[in-house]
Amino acid sequence: MTSSSRAIFSKKISLPTPNLVDKFVRSLYNGNTMSAQKRLPTYVLLAERIKAEWVSRPDVRPGDKLPTQHQLRQMLGASRPTVAKALALLAAEGLIESRQGSGIYL
């Protein structure tokens, strides 16, 4: 484990509050949260949350290791398949790279 990945794991990571996530969702659908919840799958919202919390952080650099799927599942309160789909979406966007047996990297 590199010193930068140790630094990520040693810091207590605070997740966006539900209000922040709700504001983001409302902004996508002009304030209509119910409509947004019906249209966006959970894994898409989770991908946006991961992007906001880890990918966009100034102290996290390309090549840094992110928490494992299991750790993300616990931190975000989501199921393993939902976390896996969110990570696959971020990988398809080129924001993260998943290396089997090694971890998830920016």
PDB file of C-alpha atoms in Angstrom:
ATOM      1  CA  MET A   1       0.000   0.000   0.000  1.00  0.00           C
ATOM      2  CA  THR A   2       1.451   3.368  -0.956  1.00  0.00           C
ATOM      3  CA  SER A   3       1.644   6.280   1.434  1.00  0.00           C
ATOM      4  CA  SER A   4      -1.034   8.116  -0.544  1.00  0.00           C
ATOM      5  CA  SER A   5      -3.471   5.202  -0.221  1.00  0.00           C
ATOM      6  CA  ARG A   6      -2.684   4.953   3.492  1.00  0.00           C
ATOM      7  CA  ALA A   7      -3.492   8.645   3.769  1.00  0.00           C
ATOM      8  CA  ILE A   8      -6.877   8.123   2.140  1.00  0.00           C
ATOM      9  CA  PHE A   9      -7.754   5.273   4.486  1.00  0.00           C
ATOM     10  CA  SER A  10      -6.430   7.027   7.582  1.00  0.00           C
ATOM     11  CA  LYS A  11      -8.659  10.046   7.042  1.00  0.00           C
ATOM     12  CA  LYS A  12     -12.228   9.895   8.233  1.00  0.00           C
ATOM     13  CA  ILE A  13     -14.229  10.401   5.075  1.00  0.00           C
ATOM     14  CA  SER A  14     -17.497  12.210   5.461  1.00  0.00           C
ATOM     15  CA  LEU A  15     -20.109  11.450   2.872  1.00  0.00           C
ATOM     16  CA  PRO A  16     -22.348  14.111   1.383  1.00  0.00           C
ATOM     17  CA  THR A  17     -25.421  14.660   3.481  1.00  0.00           C
ATOM     18  CA  PRO A  18     -28.760  13.488   2.112  1.00  0.00           C
ATOM     19  CA  ASN A  19     -29.706  17.151   1.671  1.00  0.00           C
ATOM     20  CA  LEU A  20     -26.708  17.698  -0.609  1.00  0.00           C
ATOM     21  CA  VAL A  21     -27.613  14.631  -2.665  1.00  0.00           C
ATOM     22  CA  ASP A  22     -31.265  15.744  -2.790  1.00  0.00           C
ATOM     23  CA  LYS A  23     -30.214  19.205  -4.018  1.00  0.00           C
ATOM     24  CA  PHE A  24     -28.117  17.597  -6.742  1.00  0.00           C
ATOM     25  CA  VAL A  25     -31.007  15.367  -7.817  1.00  0.00           C
ATOM     26  CA  ARG A  26     -33.463  18.286  -7.775  1.00  0.00           C
ATOM     27  CA  SER A  27     -31.074  20.336  -9.906  1.00  0.00           C
ATOM     28  CA  LEU A  28     -31.167  17.603 -12.548  1.00  0.00           C
ATOM     29  CA  TYR A  29     -34.948  17.741 -12.777  1.00  0.00           C
ATOM     30  CA  ASN A  30     -35.761  21.388 -12.052  1.00  0.00           C
ATOM     31  CA  GLY A  31     -36.682  20.819  -8.425  1.00  0.00           C
ATOM     32  CA  ASN A  32     -38.921  17.818  -8.965  1.00  0.00           C
ATOM     33  CA  THR A  33     -37.330  15.199  -6.687  1.00  0.00           C
ATOM     34  CA  MET A  34     -40.057  12.599  -7.127  1.00  0.00           C
ATOM     35  CA  SER A  35     -39.658  12.737 -10.871  1.00  0.00           C
ATOM     36  CA  ALA A  36     -35.880  12.421 -10.524  1.00  0.00           C
ATOM     37  CA  GLN A  37     -36.151   9.409  -8.247  1.00  0.00           C
ATOM     38  CA  LYS A  38     -38.363   7.653 -10.770  1.00  0.00           C
ATOM     39  CA  ARG A  39     -36.029   8.382 -13.671  1.00  0.00           C
ATOM     40  CA  LEU A  40     -32.529   7.831 -12.272  1.00  0.00           C
ATOM     41  CA  PRO A  41     -31.477   4.358 -11.161  1.00  0.00           C
ATOM     42  CA  THR A  42     -29.867   4.078  -7.732  1.00  0.00           C
ATOM     43  CA  TYR A  43     -26.508   3.084  -9.194  1.00  0.00           C
ATOM     44  CA  VAL A  44     -26.393   6.327 -11.224  1.00  0.00           C
ATOM     45  CA  LEU A  45     -27.050   8.399  -8.098  1.00  0.00           C
ATOM     46  CA  LEU A  46     -24.446   6.353  -6.248  1.00  0.00           C
ATOM     47  CA  ALA A  47     -21.901   6.917  -9.038  1.00  0.00           C
ATOM     48  CA  GLU A  48     -22.486  10.668  -8.771  1.00  0.00           C
ATOM     49  CA  ARG A  49     -22.036  10.463  -5.016  1.00  0.00           C
ATOM     50  CA  ILE A  50     -18.752   8.533  -5.370  1.00  0.00           C
ATOM     51  CA  LYS A  51     -17.601  11.010  -8.002  1.00  0.00           C
ATOM     52  CA  ALA A  52     -18.385  13.979  -5.756  1.00  0.00           C
ATOM     53  CA  GLU A  53     -16.796  12.439  -2.674  1.00  0.00           C
ATOM     54  CA  TRP A  54     -13.649  10.786  -4.027  1.00  0.00           C
ATOM     55  CA  VAL A  55     -12.976  11.517  -7.678  1.00  0.00           C
ATOM     56  CA  SER A  56     -13.392  15.297  -7.391  1.00  0.00           C
ATOM     57  CA  ARG A  57     -11.403  15.696  -4.161  1.00  0.00           C
ATOM     58  CA  PRO A  58      -8.310  17.881  -4.567  1.00  0.00           C
ATOM     59  CA  ASP A  59      -6.227  15.678  -2.237  1.00  0.00           C
ATOM     60  CA  VAL A  60      -6.907  12.522  -4.284  1.00  0.00           C
ATOM     61  CA  ARG A  61      -4.677  12.203  -7.339  1.00  0.00           C
ATOM     62  CA  PRO A  62      -4.670   9.895 -10.374  1.00  0.00           C
ATOM     63  CA  GLY A  63      -3.217   6.544  -9.355  1.00  0.00           C
ATOM     64  CA  ASP A  64      -4.504   6.764  -5.776  1.00  0.00           C
ATOM     65  CA  LYS A  65      -6.344   3.734  -4.476  1.00  0.00           C
ATOM     66  CA  LEU A  66      -9.999   4.089  -3.512  1.00  0.00           C
ATOM     67  CA  PRO A  67     -11.786   2.057  -0.822  1.00  0.00           C
ATOM     68  CA  THR A  68     -12.729  -1.515  -1.742  1.00  0.00           C
ATOM     69  CA  GLN A  69     -16.210  -2.415  -2.980  1.00  0.00           C
ATOM     70  CA  HIS A  70     -16.960  -3.875   0.439  1.00  0.00           C
ATOM     71  CA  GLN A  71     -15.838  -0.679   2.204  1.00  0.00           C
ATOM     72  CA  LEU A  72     -17.831   1.486  -0.217  1.00  0.00           C
ATOM     73  CA  ARG A  73     -20.883  -0.703   0.349  1.00  0.00           C
ATOM     74  CA  GLN A  74     -20.626  -0.173   4.090  1.00  0.00           C
ATOM     75  CA  MET A  75     -19.879   3.565   3.834  1.00  0.00           C
ATOM     76  CA  LEU A  76     -22.671   4.276   1.363  1.00  0.00           C
ATOM     77  CA  GLY A  77     -25.251   1.855   2.726  1.00  0.00           C
ATOM     78  CA  ALA A  78     -25.850   0.255  -0.663  1.00  0.00           C
ATOM     79  CA  SER A  79     -25.919  -3.324  -1.880  1.00  0.00           C
ATOM     80  CA  ARG A  80     -22.857  -4.912  -3.470  1.00  0.00           C
ATOM     81  CA  PRO A  81     -24.445  -5.180  -6.951  1.00  0.00           C
ATOM     82  CA  THR A  82     -25.458  -1.501  -6.827  1.00  0.00           C
ATOM     83  CA  VAL A  83     -21.934  -0.433  -5.831  1.00  0.00           C
ATOM     84  CA  ALA A  84     -20.489  -2.676  -8.564  1.00  0.00           C
ATOM     85  CA  LYS A  85     -22.755  -1.087 -11.208  1.00  0.00           C
ATOM     86  CA  ALA A  86     -21.859   2.422 -10.001  1.00  0.00           C
ATOM     87  CA  LEU A  87     -18.145   1.596 -10.219  1.00  0.00           C
ATOM     88  CA  ALA A  88     -18.630   0.071 -13.681  1.00  0.00           C
ATOM     89  CA  LEU A  89     -20.303   3.304 -14.783  1.00  0.00           C
ATOM     90  CA  LEU A  90     -17.382   5.378 -13.459  1.00  0.00           C
ATOM     91  CA  ALA A  91     -14.925   3.001 -15.163  1.00  0.00           C
ATOM     92  CA  ALA A  92     -16.818   3.374 -18.455  1.00  0.00           C
ATOM     93  CA  GLU A  93     -16.463   7.150 -18.076  1.00  0.00           C
ATOM     94  CA  GLY A  94     -12.703   6.666 -17.640  1.00  0.00           C
ATOM     95  CA  LEU A  95     -12.687   8.117 -14.124  1.00  0.00           C
ATOM     96  CA  ILE A  96     -11.547   4.987 -12.293  1.00  0.00           C
ATOM     97  CA  GLU A  97      -9.755   1.763 -13.111  1.00  0.00           C
ATOM     98  CA  SER A  98     -10.568  -1.507 -11.397  1.00  0.00           C
ATOM     99  CA  ARG A  99      -7.664  -3.960 -11.243  1.00  0.00           C
ATOM    100  CA  GLN A 100      -8.738  -7.465 -10.308  1.00  0.00           C
ATOM    101  CA  GLY A 101      -7.039  -8.578  -7.113  1.00  0.00           C
ATOM    102  CA  SER A 102      -5.460  -5.162  -6.608  1.00  0.00           C
ATOM    103  CA  GLY A 103      -8.215  -2.615  -6.092  1.00  0.00           C
ATOM    104  CA  ILE A 104      -9.876   0.443  -7.549  1.00  0.00           C
ATOM    105  CA  TYR A 105      -7.697   3.332  -8.694  1.00  0.00           C
ATOM    106  CA  LEU A 106      -8.242   6.826 -10.033  1.00  0.00           C
TER     107      LEU A 106
END
